[in-house]
Amino acid sequence: MTVRPGQKGTAGVEEVPRPDPHDGALLVRGRAIGVCGTDREIADGAYGTPPSGEEQLIIGHESLGEVLEAPVGSGFAPGDLIVGIVRRPDPVPCPACAAGEWDMCRTDGFGERGIVRLHGYGSEQWRVEPDFAVPILPRLGELGVLLEPASVLAKAWDQVDQISRRAFFQRGRALVTGAGPIGLMACLLGAQRGYEVHAVDLAQAGRKRDLAEDLGVRYHAGDAAGIDVDVDVIIECTGLGSVAHSAAQRLASGGIMCLTGIMNLDAALDLDATTMNRNMVLHNQVLFGTVNAGRRHWEQAAEALATADPGWLTGLITRRVPLASWTEALDRQPEDIKVVVDLTA
Ligand code: BGC
């Protein structure tokens, strides 16, 4: 699965050399790749960087593979299902990367497999370093491909938990904006923590609503500002300024709001910085952004998937496409939640 970053319309399938042993001691047979908004942005020429000296990038950062070769003592064996971690530390390194917290890199000198400066996992075979591989329970099978998006939400919730310890706090209500794959994962992790979870999305009915309600989530179709309760936590998963702005009006005193979506210019957003300042100061509110995930979040995500209902997780995967026609995964269809490329087909 290749693309030339910066050049729209270059996504396709190409023969590439066998993976270089320098890329990691584990040789892996690729099983599946999940496709997300970041991949669509890269395919549109709006994001992504090829490895130094190359024009082409092997895309794919939501991985699942089966170990073919593993050195003795690596902790892995042939047949193991694994997922590859996305980010690699700034080689210089930056102080956060040096401390093992590459998801908090201070310099932007990091690499991200399939996104920034490093080839991804969208190939029939790939390699990974044992330290950057996460084992998947055999019974999860294909559902392991959901680990990467789950890791991003595990980090978001982990930070909410840490921030909430600053003062008195109760796990009361949480609001998730957007019921796509990221929003539904945010709902799952919030419900697992015992929050009364609310979700807002534009869709009146359909699979997104059903999946949210299957978790016990209270689903609201329409504008976040219109929901009938105030909430202690907001996880913003749409990347739309107008949605974030509406949702913020429902944040209770002492509340914590987390931004996971990346905003583009939103003409509908009339950001009133003065009102925002008064709300945040007079109500002790916290607003923070989060990206990527550190090792412990991948492990938390693996735990969250292991305890989730496998039937519910299966419902998130709405379409599968074979490697040869993987670019069809980039076209959004109305009923899509998570679209997965089958690297074995
Ligand atoms: C990925 C993250 C990555 C971010 C920015 C997201 O789609 O899930 O791992 O850090 O894009 O590149």
PDB file of N, CA, C and O in Angstrom, residues 261-289:
ATOM      1  N   GLY A 261      -9.593  15.328  18.013  1.00  0.00           N
ATOM      2  CA  GLY A 261      -9.741  15.577  16.578  1.00  0.00           C
ATOM      3  C   GLY A 261      -8.922  16.787  16.161  1.00  0.00           C
ATOM      4  O   GLY A 261      -8.733  17.716  16.953  1.00  0.00           O
ATOM      5  N   ILE A 262      -8.433  16.762  14.955  1.00  0.00           N
ATOM      6  CA  ILE A 262      -7.631  17.883  14.456  1.00  0.00           C
ATOM      7  C   ILE A 262      -8.509  18.774  13.597  1.00  0.00           C
ATOM      8  O   ILE A 262      -9.161  18.305  12.667  1.00  0.00           O
ATOM      9  N   MET A 263      -8.544  20.063  13.969  1.00  0.00           N
ATOM     10  CA  MET A 263      -9.448  20.985  13.278  1.00  0.00           C
ATOM     11  C   MET A 263      -8.792  21.613  12.052  1.00  0.00           C
ATOM     12  O   MET A 263      -7.633  22.005  12.096  1.00  0.00           O
ATOM     13  N   ASN A 264      -9.582  21.731  11.011  1.00  0.00           N
ATOM     14  CA  ASN A 264      -9.187  22.570   9.886  1.00  0.00           C
ATOM     15  C   ASN A 264      -9.987  23.852  10.035  1.00  0.00           C
ATOM     16  O   ASN A 264     -10.843  23.948  10.906  1.00  0.00           O
ATOM     17  N   LEU A 265      -9.716  24.826   9.208  1.00  0.00           N
ATOM     18  CA  LEU A 265     -10.437  26.092   9.324  1.00  0.00           C
ATOM     19  C   LEU A 265     -11.940  25.837   9.238  1.00  0.00           C
ATOM     20  O   LEU A 265     -12.417  25.170   8.331  1.00  0.00           O
ATOM     21  N   ASP A 266     -12.664  26.316  10.216  1.00  0.00           N
ATOM     22  CA  ASP A 266     -14.091  26.053  10.306  1.00  0.00           C
ATOM     23  C   ASP A 266     -14.808  27.397  10.311  1.00  0.00           C
ATOM     24  O   ASP A 266     -14.825  28.099  11.314  1.00  0.00           O
ATOM     25  N   ALA A 267     -15.396  27.723   9.177  1.00  0.00           N
ATOM     26  CA  ALA A 267     -16.031  29.033   9.044  1.00  0.00           C
ATOM     27  C   ALA A 267     -17.166  29.209  10.040  1.00  0.00           C
ATOM     28  O   ALA A 267     -17.492  30.322  10.446  1.00  0.00           O
ATOM     29  N   ALA A 268     -17.757  28.060  10.471  1.00  0.00           N
ATOM     30  CA  ALA A 268     -18.912  28.148  11.368  1.00  0.00           C
ATOM     31  C   ALA A 268     -18.485  28.482  12.800  1.00  0.00           C
ATOM     32  O   ALA A 268     -19.310  28.763  13.656  1.00  0.00           O
ATOM     33  N   LEU A 269     -17.179  28.412  13.080  1.00  0.00           N
ATOM     34  CA  LEU A 269     -16.723  28.608  14.457  1.00  0.00           C
ATOM     35  C   LEU A 269     -16.449  30.078  14.731  1.00  0.00           C
ATOM     36  O   LEU A 269     -15.561  30.689  14.151  1.00  0.00           O
ATOM     37  N   ASP A 270     -17.217  30.600  15.670  1.00  0.00           N
ATOM     38  CA  ASP A 270     -16.997  31.967  16.091  1.00  0.00           C
ATOM     39  C   ASP A 270     -16.428  31.873  17.497  1.00  0.00           C
ATOM     40  O   ASP A 270     -17.160  31.834  18.475  1.00  0.00           O
ATOM     41  N   LEU A 271     -15.112  31.754  17.586  1.00  0.00           N
ATOM     42  CA  LEU A 271     -14.495  31.501  18.883  1.00  0.00           C
ATOM     43  C   LEU A 271     -14.477  32.776  19.711  1.00  0.00           C
ATOM     44  O   LEU A 271     -13.801  33.740  19.392  1.00  0.00           O
ATOM     45  N   ASP A 272     -15.245  32.739  20.784  1.00  0.00           N
ATOM     46  CA  ASP A 272     -15.306  33.870  21.676  1.00  0.00           C
ATOM     47  C   ASP A 272     -14.303  33.606  22.806  1.00  0.00           C
ATOM     48  O   ASP A 272     -14.618  32.973  23.807  1.00  0.00           O
ATOM     49  N   ALA A 273     -13.083  34.085  22.615  1.00  0.00           N
ATOM     50  CA  ALA A 273     -12.005  33.778  23.557  1.00  0.00           C
ATOM     51  C   ALA A 273     -12.289  34.341  24.944  1.00  0.00           C
ATOM     52  O   ALA A 273     -11.868  33.768  25.957  1.00  0.00           O
ATOM     53  N   THR A 274     -13.010  35.451  25.006  1.00  0.00           N
ATOM     54  CA  THR A 274     -13.292  36.050  26.317  1.00  0.00           C
ATOM     55  C   THR A 274     -14.237  35.156  27.118  1.00  0.00           C
ATOM     56  O   THR A 274     -13.990  34.867  28.297  1.00  0.00           O
ATOM     57  N   THR A 275     -15.296  34.667  26.473  1.00  0.00           N
ATOM     58  CA  THR A 275     -16.228  33.780  27.171  1.00  0.00           C
ATOM     59  C   THR A 275     -15.517  32.499  27.587  1.00  0.00           C
ATOM     60  O   THR A 275     -15.697  31.990  28.698  1.00  0.00           O
ATOM     61  N   MET A 276     -14.676  32.001  26.672  1.00  0.00           N
ATOM     62  CA  MET A 276     -13.947  30.767  26.977  1.00  0.00           C
ATOM     63  C   MET A 276     -13.055  30.985  28.203  1.00  0.00           C
ATOM     64  O   MET A 276     -13.027  30.166  29.129  1.00  0.00           O
ATOM     65  N   ASN A 277     -12.374  32.106  28.221  1.00  0.00           N
ATOM     66  CA  ASN A 277     -11.504  32.414  29.357  1.00  0.00           C
ATOM     67  C   ASN A 277     -12.318  32.498  30.641  1.00  0.00           C
ATOM     68  O   ASN A 277     -11.943  31.920  31.670  1.00  0.00           O
ATOM     69  N   ARG A 278     -13.420  33.200  30.626  1.00  0.00           N
ATOM     70  CA  ARG A 278     -14.229  33.371  31.857  1.00  0.00           C
ATOM     71  C   ARG A 278     -14.734  32.018  32.347  1.00  0.00           C
ATOM     72  O   ARG A 278     -14.686  31.724  33.540  1.00  0.00           O
ATOM     73  N   ASN A 279     -15.207  31.164  31.411  1.00  0.00           N
ATOM     74  CA  ASN A 279     -15.695  29.839  31.821  1.00  0.00           C
ATOM     75  C   ASN A 279     -14.586  29.013  32.431  1.00  0.00           C
ATOM     76  O   ASN A 279     -14.751  28.390  33.477  1.00  0.00           O
ATOM     77  N   MET A 280     -13.437  29.031  31.767  1.00  0.00           N
ATOM     78  CA  MET A 280     -12.357  28.171  32.257  1.00  0.00           C
ATOM     79  C   MET A 280     -11.839  28.647  33.605  1.00  0.00           C
ATOM     80  O   MET A 280     -11.612  27.846  34.513  1.00  0.00           O
ATOM     81  N   VAL A 281     -11.653  29.964  33.769  1.00  0.00           N
ATOM     82  CA  VAL A 281     -11.101  30.476  35.031  1.00  0.00           C
ATOM     83  C   VAL A 281     -12.131  30.361  36.155  1.00  0.00           C
ATOM     84  O   VAL A 281     -11.843  29.813  37.218  1.00  0.00           O
ATOM     85  N   LEU A 282     -13.339  30.836  35.901  1.00  0.00           N
ATOM     86  CA  LEU A 282     -14.322  30.893  36.988  1.00  0.00           C
ATOM     87  C   LEU A 282     -14.861  29.505  37.360  1.00  0.00           C
ATOM     88  O   LEU A 282     -15.468  29.341  38.410  1.00  0.00           O
ATOM     89  N   HIS A 283     -14.634  28.502  36.479  1.00  0.00           N
ATOM     90  CA  HIS A 283     -15.137  27.152  36.770  1.00  0.00           C
ATOM     91  C   HIS A 283     -14.035  26.104  36.842  1.00  0.00           C
ATOM     92  O   HIS A 283     -14.326  24.906  36.773  1.00  0.00           O
ATOM     93  N   ASN A 284     -12.790  26.531  37.017  1.00  0.00           N
ATOM     94  CA  ASN A 284     -11.676  25.568  37.203  1.00  0.00           C
ATOM     95  C   ASN A 284     -11.638  24.490  36.128  1.00  0.00           C
ATOM     96  O   ASN A 284     -11.393  23.311  36.413  1.00  0.00           O
ATOM     97  N   GLN A 285     -11.905  24.871  34.883  1.00  0.00           N
ATOM     98  CA  GLN A 285     -11.945  23.849  33.843  1.00  0.00           C
ATOM     99  C   GLN A 285     -10.569  23.632  33.205  1.00  0.00           C
ATOM    100  O   GLN A 285      -9.732  24.533  33.207  1.00  0.00           O
ATOM    101  N   VAL A 286     -10.390  22.441  32.669  1.00  0.00           N
ATOM    102  CA  VAL A 286      -9.145  22.102  31.960  1.00  0.00           C
ATOM    103  C   VAL A 286      -9.497  21.730  30.520  1.00  0.00           C
ATOM    104  O   VAL A 286     -10.432  20.970  30.293  1.00  0.00           O
ATOM    105  N   LEU A 287      -8.747  22.276  29.587  1.00  0.00           N
ATOM    106  CA  LEU A 287      -8.883  21.906  28.174  1.00  0.00           C
ATOM    107  C   LEU A 287      -7.514  21.411  27.726  1.00  0.00           C
ATOM    108  O   LEU A 287      -6.521  22.107  27.926  1.00  0.00           O
ATOM    109  N   PHE A 288      -7.455  20.204  27.185  1.00  0.00           N
ATOM    110  CA  PHE A 288      -6.144  19.727  26.718  1.00  0.00           C
ATOM    111  C   PHE A 288      -6.278  18.944  25.417  1.00  0.00           C
ATOM    112  O   PHE A 288      -7.343  18.419  25.100  1.00  0.00           O
ATOM    113  N   GLY A 289      -5.174  18.882  24.683  1.00  0.00           N
ATOM    114  CA  GLY A 289      -5.127  18.117  23.441  1.00  0.00           C
ATOM    115  C   GLY A 289      -4.255  16.895  23.625  1.00  0.00           C
ATOM    116  O   GLY A 289      -3.372  16.874  24.488  1.00  0.00           O
TER     117      GLY A 289
END
